[in-house]
Amino acid sequence: MEFNAVYVIVAREFKKFTREKSRLFSAIARPLLWLFIVGAGISRLVPHDTGVPYTQFIFPGIIGMTILFSSIFSSISIIWDKEFGFMKEILVAPVSRFSIVIGKALSGTIVSTIQAVIILALFPFLGFRLGMLQIVEVIAVCVSLSFCISAFGIVIATFYDSYESFSVIMNFIIMPMFFLSGAMYPVKLLPGMLQLVARLNPLTYGIDIIKHVMFPDMAGRMGPDFSLITSISVILAASVCFVLVAGRAFERKD
C-alpha cells in the first residue's frame, strides 16, 4: 500500500469538506431534528418503566445516523471524480487500487467522526454522565463504524457512473439501514423477518457497541441486542470484506 497516495487522497477530501460549510451544517441539523423533535414526540408514547428515558435510548442511534449519512455520502466524491475525469487519472497512476480504497475510506472516516463527535458533545444536555474513558471508547467506535460504512459506500459507488442513479439507490438503502439498526427501537423487539434483515446491517452492530459503552449496566429489552465481542467482530470483519470487494471492483475498471 502506498501511504503517500493515501495521504494525498485524504488531504484532498478533507480540504473539500472544510470548504463546504453548508455540508457540515446540514449534517448536524438532521440528527438534532431527530433527537429533539422526533425523539421528544415518540418519548410520549413509550412507557416510563423501561429504565431509561427514550431520548437517552436513541442517542447512540442518533450518533449512528450521523455516521451513516456522512459516510455514505462521502462516497459521492467517487461519482464526481468519475464524471470530471479525476478518477481516470488516479487509476492510471502507479498506485494499488487498495490504496485508493483505503484513502477514500479514511477520508470518509475523518469527516464522519468529526460530525459524530460534535453530536456526542450533547450528552450532558440529555442527562448522561460519561467518564473520560467512555467518551474515548465511543469515539473509537465512531472511527471503526465510520470506516466500515464508508467502505460500504465505496463498494456501491464503484458500480455507478452518474450522480442521479447513485442518489436514487442511496436513498433506497440509507433509510432502511437506519430504521433496521436498533437506533429507534431494540432489534430484539422486531418481528422475526425484520430481525434477520437487521442482523445483516453493519450499522446495527456499531450502534450496539455504543449502547454497551453508554449503558454498561443496562439489560432487558432496552439493553444491547448482541454481546460486545459479537458486535466488534462483525464490524471488523465487515470492514475488511468491504475494502477487499471495493479493491476488486476498482481493478475490474482497468
GROMACS .gro file of C-alpha atoms in nm:
model
  254
    1MET     CA    1   0.000   0.000   0.000
    2GLU     CA    2   0.134   0.347  -0.095
    3PHE     CA    3   0.100   0.577   0.206
    4ASN     CA    4   0.175   0.890   0.003
    5ALA     CA    5  -0.121   0.816  -0.223
    6VAL     CA    6  -0.344   0.755   0.078
    7TYR     CA    7  -0.231   1.084   0.234
    8VAL     CA    8  -0.297   1.283  -0.085
    9ILE     CA    9  -0.648   1.141  -0.122
   10VAL     CA   10  -0.731   1.205   0.245
   11ALA     CA   11  -0.590   1.560   0.236
   12ARG     CA   12  -0.784   1.642  -0.082
   13GLU     CA   13  -1.116   1.517   0.056
   14PHE     CA   14  -1.065   1.688   0.393
   15LYS     CA   15  -0.986   2.019   0.223
   16LYS     CA   16  -1.308   1.990   0.021
   17PHE     CA   17  -1.500   1.923   0.344
   18THR     CA   18  -1.359   2.229   0.522
   19ARG     CA   19  -1.460   2.448   0.228
   20GLU     CA   20  -1.823   2.328   0.233
   21LYS     CA   21  -1.965   2.487   0.548
   22SER     CA   22  -2.325   2.411   0.442
   23ARG     CA   23  -2.243   2.040   0.431
   24LEU     CA   24  -2.136   2.044   0.796
   25PHE     CA   25  -2.443   2.245   0.897
   26SER     CA   26  -2.690   2.009   0.726
   27ALA     CA   27  -2.512   1.701   0.862
   28ILE     CA   28  -2.551   1.830   1.219
   29ALA     CA   29  -2.902   1.974   1.179
   30ARG     CA   30  -3.052   1.638   1.073
   31PRO     CA   31  -2.963   1.440   1.388
   32LEU     CA   32  -3.065   1.734   1.607
   33LEU     CA   33  -3.412   1.734   1.450
   34TRP     CA   34  -3.447   1.360   1.506
   35LEU     CA   35  -3.318   1.381   1.861
   36PHE     CA   36  -3.514   1.678   1.993
   37ILE     CA   37  -3.829   1.671   1.778
   38VAL     CA   38  -3.891   1.311   1.668
   39GLY     CA   39  -3.738   1.166   1.985
   40ALA     CA   40  -3.928   1.401   2.213
   41GLY     CA   41  -4.254   1.318   2.035
   42ILE     CA   42  -4.210   0.939   2.044
   43SER     CA   43  -4.099   0.951   2.408
   44ARG     CA   44  -4.461   1.044   2.493
   45LEU     CA   45  -4.571   0.705   2.360
   46VAL     CA   46  -4.304   0.497   2.535
   47PRO     CA   47  -4.382   0.365   2.886
   48HIS     CA   48  -4.177   0.528   3.161
   49ASP     CA   49  -4.089   0.196   3.327
   50THR     CA   50  -3.828   0.099   3.066
   51GLY     CA   51  -3.539   0.203   3.290
   52VAL     CA   52  -3.406   0.474   3.057
   53PRO     CA   53  -3.560   0.790   2.904
   54TYR     CA   54  -3.635   0.740   2.536
   55THR     CA   55  -3.423   1.039   2.429
   56GLN     CA   56  -3.125   0.874   2.604
   57PHE     CA   57  -3.206   0.537   2.446
   58ILE     CA   58  -3.197   0.676   2.090
   59PHE     CA   59  -2.883   0.886   2.146
   60PRO     CA   60  -2.647   0.602   2.031
   61GLY     CA   61  -2.872   0.561   1.727
   62ILE     CA   62  -2.856   0.933   1.650
   63ILE     CA   63  -2.476   0.915   1.660
   64GLY     CA   64  -2.503   0.614   1.427
   65MET     CA   65  -2.734   0.813   1.197
   66THR     CA   66  -2.478   1.093   1.176
   67ILE     CA   67  -2.210   0.843   1.078
   68LEU     CA   68  -2.438   0.663   0.831
   69PHE     CA   69  -2.537   0.971   0.631
   70SER     CA   70  -2.196   1.131   0.639
   71SER     CA   71  -2.003   0.815   0.550
   72ILE     CA   72  -2.235   0.706   0.270
   73PHE     CA   73  -2.249   1.049   0.110
   74SER     CA   74  -1.872   1.090   0.134
   75SER     CA   75  -1.855   0.820  -0.133
   76ILE     CA   76  -2.033   1.061  -0.369
   77SER     CA   77  -1.689   1.209  -0.430
   78ILE     CA   78  -1.613   0.894  -0.631
   79ILE     CA   79  -1.905   0.972  -0.864
   80TRP     CA   80  -1.788   1.332  -0.905
   81ASP     CA   81  -1.433   1.210  -0.972
   82LYS     CA   82  -1.568   0.977  -1.241
   83GLU     CA   83  -1.775   1.249  -1.409
   84PHE     CA   84  -1.491   1.503  -1.415
   85GLY     CA   85  -1.222   1.252  -1.516
   86PHE     CA   86  -1.018   1.273  -1.196
   87MET     CA   87  -1.080   0.905  -1.122
   88LYS     CA   88  -0.919   0.806  -1.454
   89GLU     CA   89  -0.609   0.999  -1.358
   90ILE     CA   90  -0.598   0.817  -1.024
   91LEU     CA   91  -0.650   0.476  -1.183
   92VAL     CA   92  -0.366   0.523  -1.436
   93ALA     CA   93  -0.129   0.632  -1.158
   94PRO     CA   94   0.120   0.367  -1.038
   95VAL     CA   95  -0.064   0.305  -0.710
   96SER     CA   96  -0.254  -0.001  -0.595
   97ARG     CA   97  -0.633   0.001  -0.605
   98PHE     CA   98  -0.644  -0.082  -0.236
   99SER     CA   99  -0.451   0.240  -0.162
  100ILE     CA  100  -0.727   0.432  -0.339
  101VAL     CA  101  -0.996   0.249  -0.144
  102ILE     CA  102  -0.816   0.298   0.188
  103GLY     CA  103  -0.763   0.669   0.111
  104LYS     CA  104  -1.129   0.723   0.024
  105ALA     CA  105  -1.247   0.524   0.328
  106LEU     CA  106  -1.015   0.711   0.565
  107SER     CA  107  -1.127   1.050   0.432
  108GLY     CA  108  -1.490   0.949   0.490
  109THR     CA  109  -1.392   0.821   0.835
  110ILE     CA  110  -1.234   1.151   0.940
  111VAL     CA  111  -1.525   1.364   0.818
  112SER     CA  112  -1.788   1.136   0.974
  113THR     CA  113  -1.606   1.107   1.306
  114ILE     CA  114  -1.578   1.486   1.338
  115GLN     CA  115  -1.953   1.521   1.291
  116ALA     CA  116  -2.026   1.232   1.529
  117VAL     CA  117  -1.806   1.388   1.799
  118ILE     CA  118  -2.000   1.715   1.767
  119ILE     CA  119  -2.325   1.524   1.829
  120LEU     CA  120  -2.163   1.326   2.112
  121ALA     CA  121  -2.080   1.656   2.285
  122LEU     CA  122  -2.454   1.697   2.351
  123PHE     CA  123  -2.459   1.414   2.607
  124PRO     CA  124  -2.467   1.643   2.917
  125PHE     CA  125  -2.788   1.804   2.789
  126LEU     CA  126  -2.955   1.460   2.778
  127GLY     CA  127  -2.868   1.368   3.135
  128PHE     CA  128  -2.574   1.135   3.057
  129ARG     CA  129  -2.280   1.119   3.294
  130LEU     CA  130  -2.000   0.975   3.082
  131GLY     CA  131  -1.647   0.938   3.210
  132MET     CA  132  -1.342   1.027   3.002
  133LEU     CA  133  -1.278   0.659   2.926
  134GLN     CA  134  -1.634   0.613   2.799
  135ILE     CA  135  -1.600   0.919   2.575
  136VAL     CA  136  -1.276   0.785   2.429
  137GLU     CA  137  -1.438   0.445   2.374
  138VAL     CA  138  -1.738   0.597   2.195
  139ILE     CA  139  -1.504   0.797   1.969
  140ALA     CA  140  -1.308   0.479   1.893
  141VAL     CA  141  -1.634   0.307   1.799
  142CYS     CA  142  -1.727   0.604   1.578
  143VAL     CA  143  -1.394   0.573   1.395
  144SER     CA  144  -1.434   0.200   1.330
  145LEU     CA  145  -1.802   0.230   1.232
  146SER     CA  146  -1.729   0.528   1.003
  147PHE     CA  147  -1.458   0.331   0.825
  148CYS     CA  148  -1.691   0.032   0.780
  149ILE     CA  149  -1.982   0.238   0.642
  150SER     CA  150  -1.751   0.448   0.423
  151ALA     CA  151  -1.606   0.130   0.271
  152PHE     CA  152  -1.961   0.004   0.213
  153GLY     CA  153  -2.047   0.328   0.032
  154ILE     CA  154  -1.737   0.293  -0.185
  155VAL     CA  155  -1.842  -0.060  -0.284
  156ILE     CA  156  -2.175   0.074  -0.409
  157ALA     CA  157  -2.021   0.381  -0.576
  158THR     CA  158  -1.792   0.164  -0.789
  159PHE     CA  159  -2.096   0.028  -0.974
  160TYR     CA  160  -2.246   0.367  -1.070
  161ASP     CA  161  -2.119   0.637  -1.304
  162SER     CA  162  -2.381   0.911  -1.262
  163TYR     CA  163  -2.480   1.116  -0.960
  164GLU     CA  164  -2.854   1.074  -1.030
  165SER     CA  165  -2.855   0.692  -1.028
  166PHE     CA  166  -2.628   0.681  -0.724
  167SER     CA  167  -2.854   0.918  -0.529
  168VAL     CA  168  -3.161   0.707  -0.605
  169ILE     CA  169  -3.004   0.384  -0.484
  170MET     CA  170  -2.854   0.556  -0.180
  171ASN     CA  171  -3.189   0.695  -0.068
  172PHE     CA  172  -3.334   0.347  -0.115
  173ILE     CA  173  -3.065   0.196   0.110
  174ILE     CA  174  -2.997   0.457   0.378
  175MET     CA  175  -3.338   0.486   0.547
  176PRO     CA  176  -3.395   0.106   0.574
  177MET     CA  177  -3.042   0.076   0.715
  178PHE     CA  178  -3.125   0.338   0.976
  179PHE     CA  179  -3.467   0.205   1.079
  180LEU     CA  180  -3.340  -0.156   1.093
  181SER     CA  181  -3.034  -0.080   1.304
  182GLY     CA  182  -3.180  -0.068   1.655
  183ALA     CA  183  -3.146   0.310   1.653
  184MET     CA  184  -3.512   0.386   1.730
  185TYR     CA  185  -3.620   0.058   1.892
  186PRO     CA  186  -3.447  -0.261   2.012
  187VAL     CA  187  -3.375  -0.518   1.743
  188LYS     CA  188  -3.494  -0.794   1.975
  189LEU     CA  189  -3.847  -0.648   1.968
  190LEU     CA  190  -3.874  -0.653   1.587
  191PRO     CA  191  -4.068  -0.925   1.401
  192GLY     CA  192  -3.860  -1.230   1.308
  193MET     CA  193  -3.806  -1.141   0.942
  194LEU     CA  194  -3.702  -0.784   1.024
  195GLN     CA  195  -3.464  -0.912   1.293
  196LEU     CA  196  -3.296  -1.123   1.024
  197VAL     CA  197  -3.252  -0.818   0.800
  198ALA     CA  198  -3.125  -0.611   1.094
  199ARG     CA  199  -2.859  -0.875   1.163
  200LEU     CA  200  -2.726  -0.823   0.807
  201ASN     CA  201  -2.691  -0.450   0.868
  202PRO     CA  202  -2.341  -0.343   0.986
  203LEU     CA  203  -2.485  -0.024   1.138
  204THR     CA  204  -2.678  -0.243   1.384
  205TYR     CA  205  -2.358  -0.369   1.542
  206GLY     CA  206  -2.192  -0.026   1.557
  207ILE     CA  207  -2.489   0.122   1.743
  208ASP     CA  208  -2.496  -0.185   1.967
  209ILE     CA  209  -2.131  -0.126   2.070
  210ILE     CA  210  -2.212   0.237   2.157
  211LYS     CA  211  -2.502   0.112   2.372
  212HIS     CA  212  -2.261  -0.122   2.552
  213VAL     CA  213  -2.037   0.177   2.629
  214MET     CA  214  -2.309   0.425   2.726
  215PHE     CA  215  -2.532   0.176   2.913
  216PRO     CA  216  -2.280  -0.068   3.066
  217ASP     CA  217  -2.521  -0.192   3.332
  218MET     CA  218  -2.840  -0.200   3.129
  219ALA     CA  219  -3.003  -0.531   3.043
  220GLY     CA  220  -3.352  -0.638   2.943
  221ARG     CA  221  -3.548  -0.531   2.639
  222MET     CA  222  -3.392  -0.180   2.615
  223GLY     CA  223  -3.034  -0.303   2.659
  224PRO     CA  224  -2.785  -0.402   2.388
  225ASP     CA  225  -2.904  -0.670   2.146
  226PHE     CA  226  -2.578  -0.861   2.099
  227SER     CA  227  -2.269  -0.941   2.301
  228LEU     CA  228  -1.986  -0.688   2.279
  229ILE     CA  229  -1.749  -0.943   2.125
  230THR     CA  230  -2.002  -1.030   1.854
  231SER     CA  231  -2.061  -0.666   1.757
  232ILE     CA  232  -1.690  -0.580   1.746
  233SER     CA  233  -1.613  -0.891   1.542
  234VAL     CA  234  -1.883  -0.814   1.286
  235ILE     CA  235  -1.767  -0.453   1.239
  236LEU     CA  236  -1.404  -0.558   1.188
  237ALA     CA  237  -1.495  -0.845   0.954
  238ALA     CA  238  -1.735  -0.628   0.753
  239SER     CA  239  -1.472  -0.352   0.717
  240VAL     CA  240  -1.215  -0.596   0.576
  241CYS     CA  241  -1.475  -0.752   0.347
  242PHE     CA  242  -1.592  -0.416   0.205
  243VAL     CA  243  -1.234  -0.298   0.143
  244LEU     CA  244  -1.148  -0.620  -0.041
  245VAL     CA  245  -1.465  -0.605  -0.253
  246ALA     CA  246  -1.412  -0.236  -0.335
  247GLY     CA  247  -1.049  -0.301  -0.430
  248ARG     CA  248  -1.151  -0.583  -0.661
  249ALA     CA  249  -1.424  -0.366  -0.815
  250PHE     CA  250  -1.170  -0.092  -0.892
  251GLU     CA  251  -0.936  -0.346  -1.053
  252ARG     CA  252  -1.215  -0.456  -1.287
  253LYS     CA  253  -1.234  -0.099  -1.419
  254ASP     CA  254  -0.882  -0.115  -1.562
   0.00000   0.00000   0.00000
